[in-house]
GROMACS .gro file of C-alpha atoms in nm:
model
   50
    1MET     CA    1  12.665  29.967  16.195
    2GLY     CA    2  12.453  29.880  15.893
    3ASN     CA    3  12.097  29.753  15.880
    4PHE     CA    4  12.212  29.393  15.829
    5ASP     CA    5  12.436  29.407  16.136
    6LYS     CA    6  12.163  29.557  16.354
    7ILE     CA    7  11.908  29.293  16.258
    8LEU     CA    8  12.159  29.009  16.292
    9LEU     CA    9  12.267  29.129  16.636
   10LYS     CA   10  11.904  29.152  16.746
   11LEU     CA   11  11.836  28.802  16.613
   12LEU     CA   12  12.146  28.640  16.765
   13SER     CA   13  12.102  28.805  17.105
   14GLY     CA   14  11.796  28.587  17.169
   15THR     CA   15  11.625  28.858  17.372
   16SER     CA   16  11.389  28.976  17.096
   17ASP     CA   17  11.267  28.651  16.948
   18HIS     CA   18  10.904  28.766  16.958
   19ASN     CA   19  10.986  29.103  16.805
   20ILE     CA   20  11.165  28.997  16.486
   21LYS     CA   21  10.969  29.113  16.181
   22PHE     CA   22  10.924  28.862  15.901
   23ASN     CA   23  11.069  29.107  15.648
   24ASP     CA   24  11.382  29.147  15.864
   25LEU     CA   25  11.428  28.772  15.894
   26SER     CA   26  11.373  28.730  15.522
   27PHE     CA   27  11.632  29.003  15.455
   28ILE     CA   28  11.889  28.825  15.672
   29LEU     CA   29  11.830  28.485  15.511
   30GLU     CA   30  11.853  28.622  15.157
   31HIS     CA   31  12.167  28.819  15.247
   32LEU     CA   32  12.322  28.493  15.375
   33GLY     CA   33  12.256  28.325  15.039
   34PHE     CA   34  11.930  28.142  15.106
   35GLU     CA   35  11.670  28.128  14.832
   36CYS     CA   36  11.298  28.154  14.894
   37ARG     CA   37  11.025  27.940  14.745
   38VAL     CA   38  10.663  28.031  14.817
   39LYS     CA   39  10.400  27.758  14.821
   40GLY     CA   40  10.062  27.906  14.911
   41SER     CA   41  10.121  28.106  15.226
   42HIS     CA   42  10.437  27.914  15.321
   43HIS     CA   43  10.778  28.065  15.258
   44ILE     CA   44  11.045  27.797  15.233
   45TYR     CA   45  11.408  27.905  15.254
   46TYR     CA   46  11.674  27.672  15.124
   47LYS     CA   47  12.043  27.669  15.043
   48ASN     CA   48  12.256  27.398  14.890
   49ASP     CA   49  12.471  27.205  15.140
   50VAL     CA   50  12.261  27.315  15.438
   0.00000   0.00000   0.00000
């Protein structure tokens, strides 16, 4: 099982919501095709048609 699969499984299980690292969540979103825009300290993820 790869790193993506491990993080996604942890995220979707719902049991570790407080233990998800921002870098892991960012990795998942970017792997799923989301783009990131940073405005100050806010990271905004977006994807067309979502």
